[in-house]
Amino acid sequence: MEINHISAGDPVAARLQEICTVFRIPGRLVEYEQITCGHINTTYKVVCESGQGDDKARIPYIAQRVNQYVFNEPVQMMRNIDLVTEHIMSKQPQSGREGRRYRLHYHHTAERRNYYVTPDNEFWRLTNYVDESVGFSATRNPKVLHMVGKAFGQFQAQLVDFDASQLVETIPNFHNTRKRLETLFAHVEEDPCGRCGEVAEEIEFLYVQRDRCSELSRSYELGLLPPRVTHNDTKANNVLLDKDTLEPLVVIDLDTVMPGLAAYDFGDAVRFAANNAAENEPDLSKVSLNLDLYRSFAEGYIQSTANFLTKEEMATMASGALTITVELASRFLDDYITGDRYFMIGYPTENKVRARSQIALAKDMIQKFEEMDRIVRETALKVRG
Ligand code: GN1
Ligand code: MG
């Protein structure tokens, strides 16, 4: 990532300095770099320098501009995050500098708000940067997968007694796969950008999968599976691990913490981290589910959740993986055919490429489905003894 040293007349630097000042960060901005792994918000690591001589300190932070097209209730979202982080902290009190490694601390403005709206209506927030940490977008290291599973499992365990009715559903039906597919097919009828012809095969595949992949949403609506407080965006790079021991430090990106199904958190994590290729890999021959990595994740996750997840929930994990992969394919495809307004793209057809890549992964999961299910059941039996 390119590090920018501050120069006069750089509008990004001026905006970031304004953000640091409003959040009462001591010193002045000396450096920033954009972090580009998210598809929604715009994120920067900023470094501020304060003090003189031996007292001179350079402290990093994360500043983020929230995408208000996606999150149209950002104040409610910040309130959700506050409630969830407080609940987690009440279970693992840690103070001082060391404590900051284990939590996201949102800085406050003079008005005691954990967000700032600029005069031109941008929505910003600022947190500590977790030192000596590492996050993985791609890895074949089974230990990393195990630790990521452990982290997301612990996250759910910490929230098992959190009163979900306090949370506002900031994106209604976020993981309602049935509705996502219905929306896609409605847009296919309209074909607003004339792009559907290019993706006829993909639309057909998703159409064939619609019943199978609507089952979890239906069971949830009927109350057949328990609602949990879920993270809803369990990509491996949303966990920070200790850079030496690889033990989990903190789960980040709490924007979509809402009530949901455990199987979606499990499924989204393996969709991303146990894929032999990147989420947007154009060469489909490289895309497949790596069952060894899947097993490592499942072991870490189930060890932290076995004492509260029900047998019925365990039986839905493999289905969660296939369902969320089909769901994300439908979301990428929907964005492509409606003109790329939701996900940030690096080139014009990226959403189409992402959708195809996720469909290739879903096809491979269908082949490996029995094995995926068996691994979860066996691991649960082993852990429960
Ligand atoms: C978006 O931008 P990021 O990485 O936090 C999306 C997720 C998708 C993910 C796919 C709010 O997450 O649902 O799974 O892209 N977040 C939102 O990479 O839509
Ligand atoms: Mg996210």
Short mmCIF file of C-alpha atoms and ligand atoms in Angstrom, two decimals:
data_model
loop_
_atom_site.label_atom_id
_atom_site.label_comp_id
_atom_site.label_asym_id
_atom_site.label_seq_id
_atom_site.Cartn_x
_atom_site.Cartn_y
_atom_site.Cartn_z
CA MET A 1 0.00 0.00 0.00
CA GLU A 2 1.31 3.44 -0.81
CA ILE A 3 2.27 5.60 2.17
CA ASN A 4 1.55 9.28 1.66
CA HIS A 5 3.70 11.86 3.40
CA ILE A 6 1.84 15.04 4.03
CA SER A 7 2.17 17.80 1.50
CA ALA A 8 0.44 21.15 1.28
CA GLY A 9 -2.58 21.16 -1.03
CA ASP A 10 -3.39 17.43 -0.64
CA PRO A 11 -7.18 17.44 -0.09
CA VAL A 12 -7.23 13.93 1.43
CA ALA A 13 -4.58 14.93 3.98
CA ALA A 14 -6.51 18.09 4.83
CA ARG A 15 -9.71 16.08 5.38
CA LEU A 16 -7.89 13.48 7.52
CA GLN A 17 -6.27 16.21 9.61
CA GLU A 18 -9.72 17.72 10.14
CA ILE A 19 -11.01 14.30 11.30
CA CYS A 20 -8.10 13.84 13.73
CA THR A 21 -8.63 17.34 15.15
CA VAL A 22 -12.36 16.81 15.65
CA PHE A 23 -11.69 13.52 17.46
CA ARG A 24 -9.18 15.38 19.64
CA ILE A 25 -6.12 13.36 18.62
CA PRO A 26 -2.96 14.99 19.96
CA GLY A 27 -0.33 16.23 17.51
CA ARG A 28 -0.52 16.51 13.76
CA LEU A 29 -1.03 14.12 10.89
CA VAL A 30 2.32 13.10 9.37
CA GLU A 31 1.41 10.15 7.19
CA TYR A 32 -1.57 8.22 5.79
CA GLU A 33 -2.29 5.24 3.59
CA GLN A 34 -5.53 3.92 2.17
CA ILE A 35 -6.53 0.37 3.12
CA THR A 36 -8.34 -1.12 0.18
CA CYS A 37 -9.61 -4.56 1.21
CA GLY A 38 -13.22 -3.43 1.96
CA HIS A 39 -15.83 -2.95 -0.76
CA ILE A 40 -18.08 -0.46 1.01
CA ASN A 41 -16.44 2.10 3.31
CA THR A 42 -13.28 4.11 2.62
CA THR A 43 -10.56 3.36 5.14
CA TYR A 44 -7.26 5.02 5.99
CA LYS A 45 -4.49 4.26 8.40
CA VAL A 46 -3.29 7.64 9.69
CA VAL A 47 -0.25 8.43 11.81
CA CYS A 48 -0.13 11.44 14.12
CA GLU A 49 3.01 12.81 15.70
CA SER A 50 2.99 14.63 19.01
CA GLY A 51 5.50 15.83 21.62
CA GLN A 52 9.07 17.03 21.27
CA GLY A 53 12.53 15.44 21.55
CA ASP A 54 12.48 12.29 23.71
CA ASP A 55 8.73 12.67 24.25
CA LYS A 56 8.03 12.53 20.55
CA ALA A 57 5.44 9.86 19.72
CA ARG A 58 3.96 8.66 16.44
CA ILE A 59 0.62 6.98 17.00
CA PRO A 60 -1.40 5.20 14.32
CA TYR A 61 -5.21 5.25 14.05
CA ILE A 62 -7.87 4.05 11.62
CA ALA A 63 -10.11 6.72 10.08
CA GLN A 64 -13.09 5.58 8.08
CA ARG A 65 -15.64 7.33 5.88
CA VAL A 66 -18.90 5.40 6.06
CA ASN A 67 -20.74 4.68 2.82
CA GLN A 68 -24.14 6.24 3.42
CA TYR A 69 -25.68 4.71 0.31
CA VAL A 70 -25.23 1.28 1.94
CA PHE A 71 -25.62 2.35 5.57
CA ASN A 72 -28.40 4.89 5.51
CA GLU A 73 -28.77 4.86 9.29
CA PRO A 74 -25.15 5.39 10.30
CA VAL A 75 -25.98 6.92 13.70
CA GLN A 76 -27.97 3.81 14.64
CA MET A 77 -25.13 1.68 13.34
CA MET A 78 -22.67 3.48 15.64
CA ARG A 79 -25.05 2.93 18.53
CA ASN A 80 -25.22 -0.82 17.77
CA ILE A 81 -21.44 -0.95 17.71
CA ASP A 82 -21.22 0.87 21.04
CA LEU A 83 -23.61 -1.55 22.73
CA VAL A 84 -21.87 -4.63 21.35
CA THR A 85 -18.33 -3.50 22.16
CA GLU A 86 -19.38 -2.53 25.69
CA HIS A 87 -20.96 -5.93 26.24
CA ILE A 88 -17.81 -7.69 25.03
CA MET A 89 -15.57 -5.51 27.18
CA SER A 90 -17.66 -6.19 30.26
CA LYS A 91 -16.64 -9.84 29.86
CA GLN A 92 -12.93 -9.34 29.35
CA PRO A 93 -11.96 -6.15 31.17
CA GLN A 94 -8.55 -4.99 30.14
CA SER A 95 -7.24 -1.55 30.73
CA GLY A 96 -4.43 0.64 29.48
CA ARG A 97 -2.40 0.19 26.36
CA GLU A 98 -2.51 -3.62 26.43
CA GLY A 99 -6.32 -3.49 26.69
CA ARG A 100 -6.44 -1.48 23.49
CA ARG A 101 -5.02 -4.49 21.65
CA TYR A 102 -8.16 -6.41 22.51
CA ARG A 103 -10.77 -3.93 21.53
CA LEU A 104 -11.80 -1.32 19.09
CA HIS A 105 -11.94 2.01 20.80
CA TYR A 106 -13.98 4.62 18.97
CA HIS A 107 -12.74 8.10 19.75
CA HIS A 108 -15.24 10.79 20.67
CA THR A 109 -15.71 14.38 19.58
CA ALA A 110 -16.05 17.25 22.07
CA GLU A 111 -19.81 16.65 21.88
CA ARG A 112 -19.19 13.03 23.04
CA ARG A 113 -20.18 11.53 19.72
CA ASN A 114 -18.34 8.52 18.27
CA TYR A 115 -18.87 9.87 14.76
CA TYR A 116 -18.50 13.17 12.95
CA VAL A 117 -20.52 14.53 10.06
CA THR A 118 -18.56 17.05 7.99
CA PRO A 119 -20.19 20.25 6.67
CA ASP A 120 -20.50 18.54 3.27
CA ASN A 121 -22.27 15.57 4.90
CA GLU A 122 -19.55 12.93 4.97
CA PHE A 123 -19.84 10.51 7.90
CA TRP A 124 -16.54 9.71 9.65
CA ARG A 125 -15.32 7.70 12.63
CA LEU A 126 -11.91 7.02 14.10
CA THR A 127 -10.53 4.08 16.12
CA ASN A 128 -7.29 2.93 17.63
CA TYR A 129 -4.97 0.92 15.39
CA VAL A 130 -4.27 -2.49 16.90
CA ASP A 131 -0.48 -2.76 17.20
CA GLU A 132 1.52 -5.87 16.36
CA SER A 133 -1.48 -7.44 14.70
CA VAL A 134 -1.99 -9.17 11.39
CA GLY A 135 -5.07 -9.82 9.27
CA PHE A 136 -5.22 -12.32 6.39
CA SER A 137 -6.98 -11.88 3.07
CA ALA A 138 -5.48 -15.05 1.67
CA THR A 139 -3.56 -17.85 3.33
CA ARG A 140 -3.07 -21.60 3.15
CA ASN A 141 -1.93 -21.78 6.76
CA PRO A 142 -4.31 -24.10 8.67
CA LYS A 143 -3.31 -22.49 11.97
CA VAL A 144 -4.57 -19.14 10.74
CA LEU A 145 -7.89 -20.71 9.74
CA HIS A 146 -8.15 -22.37 13.15
CA MET A 147 -7.53 -19.05 14.91
CA VAL A 148 -9.99 -17.18 12.70
CA GLY A 149 -12.59 -19.84 13.52
CA LYS A 150 -11.77 -19.52 17.19
CA ALA A 151 -12.14 -15.72 17.01
CA PHE A 152 -15.54 -15.74 15.32
CA GLY A 153 -16.73 -18.55 17.62
CA GLN A 154 -15.62 -16.59 20.69
CA PHE A 155 -17.32 -13.50 19.33
CA GLN A 156 -20.62 -15.37 19.15
CA ALA A 157 -20.03 -16.90 22.57
CA GLN A 158 -19.45 -13.45 24.08
CA LEU A 159 -22.75 -12.25 22.65
CA VAL A 160 -24.81 -15.30 23.52
CA ASP A 161 -26.46 -13.44 26.43
CA PHE A 162 -26.71 -10.07 24.66
CA ASP A 163 -30.27 -8.80 24.31
CA ALA A 164 -30.63 -8.61 20.53
CA SER A 165 -33.77 -6.49 20.76
CA GLN A 166 -31.49 -3.53 21.59
CA LEU A 167 -30.03 -3.66 18.08
CA VAL A 168 -31.47 -1.79 15.15
CA GLU A 169 -31.50 -3.85 11.96
CA THR A 170 -29.47 -1.29 10.05
CA ILE A 171 -29.74 -3.16 6.75
CA PRO A 172 -33.09 -4.97 6.83
CA ASN A 173 -33.03 -8.50 5.40
CA PHE A 174 -29.26 -8.32 5.01
CA HIS A 175 -28.87 -12.11 4.92
CA ASN A 176 -32.35 -13.05 3.82
CA THR A 177 -31.24 -15.17 0.89
CA ARG A 178 -34.78 -15.80 -0.29
CA LYS A 179 -35.40 -12.04 -0.61
CA ARG A 180 -31.99 -11.43 -2.19
CA LEU A 181 -32.80 -13.94 -4.92
CA GLU A 182 -36.30 -12.51 -5.43
CA THR A 183 -34.77 -9.06 -5.83
CA LEU A 184 -32.28 -10.35 -8.37
CA PHE A 185 -34.97 -12.03 -10.48
CA ALA A 186 -37.15 -8.90 -10.36
CA HIS A 187 -34.20 -6.88 -11.68
CA VAL A 188 -33.57 -9.50 -14.36
CA GLU A 189 -37.13 -8.85 -15.59
CA GLU A 190 -36.37 -5.11 -15.80
CA ASP A 191 -32.80 -5.52 -17.12
CA PRO A 192 -32.17 -1.79 -16.54
CA CYS A 193 -28.67 -1.70 -18.09
CA GLY A 194 -29.19 -4.27 -20.83
CA ARG A 195 -26.57 -6.56 -19.29
CA CYS A 196 -28.63 -9.68 -18.56
CA GLY A 197 -27.84 -11.31 -21.89
CA GLU A 198 -24.16 -11.55 -20.89
CA VAL A 199 -24.97 -13.43 -17.71
CA ALA A 200 -27.80 -15.72 -18.77
CA GLU A 201 -25.99 -18.86 -17.58
CA GLU A 202 -25.31 -17.36 -14.17
CA ILE A 203 -28.94 -16.26 -13.78
CA GLU A 204 -30.05 -19.76 -14.72
CA PHE A 205 -27.77 -21.36 -12.12
CA LEU A 206 -29.07 -19.09 -9.37
CA TYR A 207 -32.63 -19.76 -10.44
CA VAL A 208 -32.08 -23.51 -10.13
CA GLN A 209 -30.61 -23.05 -6.64
CA ARG A 210 -33.36 -20.78 -5.36
CA ASP A 211 -35.37 -23.35 -3.39
CA ARG A 212 -32.42 -25.07 -1.77
CA CYS A 213 -30.87 -21.75 -0.81
CA SER A 214 -34.11 -20.30 0.57
CA GLU A 215 -34.45 -23.07 3.15
CA LEU A 216 -32.39 -21.45 5.89
CA SER A 217 -34.22 -18.12 5.56
CA ARG A 218 -37.51 -19.97 5.73
CA SER A 219 -36.52 -21.96 8.84
CA TYR A 220 -35.37 -18.73 10.47
CA GLU A 221 -38.65 -16.99 9.70
CA LEU A 222 -40.60 -19.95 11.04
CA GLY A 223 -38.57 -19.90 14.28
CA LEU A 224 -37.12 -23.36 13.65
CA LEU A 225 -33.57 -22.13 14.20
CA PRO A 226 -32.56 -19.83 17.08
CA PRO A 227 -31.70 -16.21 16.34
CA ARG A 228 -28.16 -15.33 17.41
CA VAL A 229 -26.33 -12.06 17.51
CA THR A 230 -24.15 -12.57 14.48
CA HIS A 231 -21.33 -10.63 12.87
CA ASN A 232 -22.63 -11.05 9.32
CA ASP A 233 -19.38 -10.25 7.54
CA THR A 234 -16.98 -12.94 8.72
CA LYS A 235 -14.18 -12.49 6.22
CA ALA A 236 -10.82 -13.64 7.64
CA ASN A 237 -9.44 -10.11 7.38
CA ASN A 238 -12.09 -8.96 9.86
CA VAL A 239 -10.11 -10.74 12.59
CA LEU A 240 -6.85 -9.33 13.88
CA LEU A 241 -4.40 -11.95 15.15
CA ASP A 242 -1.28 -11.51 17.23
CA LYS A 243 1.50 -11.29 14.66
CA ASP A 244 3.76 -13.72 16.57
CA THR A 245 1.46 -16.25 18.24
CA LEU A 246 -1.48 -15.91 15.80
CA GLU A 247 -3.87 -15.95 18.78
CA PRO A 248 -7.00 -13.85 18.14
CA LEU A 249 -6.85 -10.26 19.38
CA VAL A 250 -10.04 -8.64 18.18
CA VAL A 251 -12.87 -9.03 15.70
CA ILE A 252 -13.33 -5.87 13.66
CA ASP A 253 -15.87 -4.39 11.20
CA LEU A 254 -18.92 -4.53 13.44
CA ASP A 255 -21.09 -2.57 10.98
CA THR A 256 -23.43 -5.45 10.29
CA VAL A 257 -23.74 -6.99 13.76
CA MET A 258 -27.45 -7.90 13.84
CA PRO A 259 -29.64 -10.83 14.78
CA GLY A 260 -29.13 -13.76 12.41
CA LEU A 261 -28.19 -17.41 11.97
CA ALA A 262 -24.92 -18.90 13.20
CA ALA A 263 -24.70 -20.91 9.96
CA TYR A 264 -24.32 -17.70 7.95
CA ASP A 265 -21.32 -16.58 10.00
CA PHE A 266 -19.75 -20.01 9.71
CA GLY A 267 -20.58 -20.16 6.01
CA ASP A 268 -19.37 -16.68 5.07
CA ALA A 269 -16.05 -17.34 6.79
CA VAL A 270 -15.33 -20.57 4.92
CA ARG A 271 -16.62 -19.06 1.66
CA PHE A 272 -13.88 -16.48 1.92
CA ALA A 273 -11.02 -18.19 3.73
CA ALA A 274 -11.27 -21.81 2.60
CA ASN A 275 -11.49 -20.87 -1.08
CA ASN A 276 -8.36 -21.87 -3.00
CA ALA A 277 -8.63 -18.55 -4.86
CA ALA A 278 -9.56 -14.95 -4.18
CA GLU A 279 -13.19 -13.84 -4.07
CA ASN A 280 -12.82 -12.10 -7.45
CA GLU A 281 -10.57 -14.67 -9.20
CA PRO A 282 -11.31 -14.53 -12.95
CA ASP A 283 -9.64 -17.90 -13.71
CA LEU A 284 -12.40 -20.23 -12.58
CA SER A 285 -10.16 -23.31 -12.78
CA LYS A 286 -8.40 -21.98 -9.67
CA VAL A 287 -11.60 -21.65 -7.64
CA SER A 288 -12.52 -24.48 -5.27
CA LEU A 289 -13.21 -25.22 -1.63
CA ASN A 290 -10.16 -26.44 0.26
CA LEU A 291 -11.46 -29.10 2.63
CA ASP A 292 -8.35 -29.08 4.81
CA LEU A 293 -8.72 -25.36 5.44
CA TYR A 294 -12.44 -25.85 5.94
CA ARG A 295 -11.72 -28.48 8.61
CA SER A 296 -9.24 -26.19 10.39
CA PHE A 297 -11.78 -23.37 10.50
CA ALA A 298 -14.53 -25.73 11.68
CA GLU A 299 -12.34 -27.01 14.53
CA GLY A 300 -11.55 -23.51 15.79
CA TYR A 301 -15.14 -22.35 15.45
CA ILE A 302 -16.77 -25.40 17.00
CA GLN A 303 -14.38 -25.48 19.95
CA SER A 304 -15.64 -22.02 20.95
CA THR A 305 -19.32 -22.62 20.24
CA ALA A 306 -20.00 -26.29 21.02
CA ASN A 307 -21.44 -25.56 24.45
CA PHE A 308 -24.28 -23.38 23.18
CA LEU A 309 -24.97 -24.17 19.52
CA THR A 310 -27.74 -26.75 19.17
CA LYS A 311 -27.50 -30.00 17.26
CA GLU A 312 -29.96 -28.58 14.71
CA GLU A 313 -27.69 -25.56 14.18
CA MET A 314 -24.63 -27.77 13.69
CA ALA A 315 -26.59 -29.63 11.04
CA THR A 316 -27.02 -26.36 9.07
CA MET A 317 -23.36 -25.27 8.83
CA ALA A 318 -22.57 -26.80 5.44
CA SER A 319 -25.83 -25.45 4.13
CA GLY A 320 -24.87 -22.02 5.50
CA ALA A 321 -21.69 -22.10 3.41
CA LEU A 322 -23.46 -22.97 0.18
CA THR A 323 -26.32 -20.56 0.86
CA ILE A 324 -24.16 -17.53 1.61
CA THR A 325 -22.00 -18.23 -1.45
CA VAL A 326 -25.08 -18.32 -3.67
CA GLU A 327 -26.41 -15.23 -1.89
CA LEU A 328 -23.23 -13.24 -2.47
CA ALA A 329 -23.12 -14.37 -6.11
CA SER A 330 -26.67 -13.04 -6.45
CA ARG A 331 -25.72 -9.73 -4.79
CA PHE A 332 -22.70 -9.22 -7.07
CA LEU A 333 -24.78 -10.15 -10.10
CA ASP A 334 -27.64 -7.90 -9.02
CA ASP A 335 -25.21 -5.00 -8.63
CA TYR A 336 -23.76 -5.73 -12.06
CA ILE A 337 -27.10 -5.77 -13.85
CA THR A 338 -28.34 -2.65 -12.03
CA GLY A 339 -25.26 -0.55 -12.76
CA ASP A 340 -22.67 -1.13 -9.98
CA ARG A 341 -24.00 1.19 -7.32
CA TYR A 342 -23.40 -0.89 -4.20
CA PHE A 343 -19.97 -2.55 -4.21
CA MET A 344 -16.89 -0.53 -5.07
CA ILE A 345 -15.29 -1.89 -8.24
CA GLY A 346 -11.72 -1.72 -9.50
CA TYR A 347 -12.70 -2.20 -13.19
CA PRO A 348 -16.00 -2.11 -15.11
CA THR A 349 -16.88 -5.83 -15.11
CA GLU A 350 -15.57 -6.69 -11.65
CA ASN A 351 -19.01 -7.47 -10.20
CA LYS A 352 -19.66 -9.91 -13.06
CA VAL A 353 -16.27 -11.54 -12.44
CA ARG A 354 -17.01 -11.74 -8.71
CA ALA A 355 -20.40 -13.31 -9.34
CA ARG A 356 -18.92 -15.93 -11.70
CA SER A 357 -16.18 -16.72 -9.23
CA GLN A 358 -18.67 -17.21 -6.38
CA ILE A 359 -20.82 -19.40 -8.61
CA ALA A 360 -17.80 -21.58 -9.40
CA LEU A 361 -17.20 -21.93 -5.66
CA ALA A 362 -20.86 -22.77 -5.03
CA LYS A 363 -20.72 -25.49 -7.71
CA ASP A 364 -17.69 -27.01 -6.02
CA MET A 365 -19.44 -26.87 -2.64
CA ILE A 366 -22.38 -28.76 -4.12
CA GLN A 367 -19.95 -31.53 -5.14
CA LYS A 368 -18.36 -31.58 -1.69
CA PHE A 369 -21.51 -31.01 0.31
CA GLU A 370 -21.70 -34.41 2.06
CA GLU A 371 -18.05 -34.18 3.06
CA MET A 372 -18.51 -30.62 4.39
CA ASP A 373 -21.44 -31.75 6.48
CA ARG A 374 -19.58 -34.81 7.75
CA ILE A 375 -16.59 -32.73 8.85
CA VAL A 376 -18.80 -30.46 10.95
CA ARG A 377 -20.69 -33.34 12.56
CA GLU A 378 -17.50 -35.26 13.34
CA THR A 379 -15.79 -32.22 14.76
CA ALA A 380 -18.79 -31.41 16.94
CA LEU A 381 -18.84 -34.98 18.26
CA LYS A 382 -15.11 -34.89 18.98
CA VAL A 383 -15.28 -31.54 20.76
CA ARG A 384 -18.32 -32.46 22.81
CA GLY A 385 -16.72 -35.77 23.75
C1 GN1 B 1 -18.85 -6.21 1.80
O1 GN1 B 1 -16.74 -4.15 2.38
P1 GN1 B 1 -16.74 -5.33 3.23
O2 GN1 B 1 -15.59 -6.22 2.96
O3 GN1 B 1 -16.83 -4.98 4.70
C2 GN1 B 1 -20.30 -6.56 2.17
C3 GN1 B 1 -20.39 -8.01 2.63
C4 GN1 B 1 -19.83 -8.93 1.56
C5 GN1 B 1 -18.40 -8.52 1.22
C6 GN1 B 1 -17.85 -9.33 0.10
C7 GN1 B 1 -22.28 -4.09 4.22
O4 GN1 B 1 -18.07 -6.23 2.95
O5 GN1 B 1 -21.73 -8.36 2.88
O6 GN1 B 1 -19.85 -10.27 1.97
O7 GN1 B 1 -18.35 -7.12 0.85
N1 GN1 B 1 -20.76 -5.67 3.22
C8 GN1 B 1 -21.95 -5.02 3.13
O8 GN1 B 1 -16.48 -9.14 0.02
O9 GN1 B 1 -22.72 -5.18 2.20
MG MG B 2 -17.94 -5.33 6.27
#
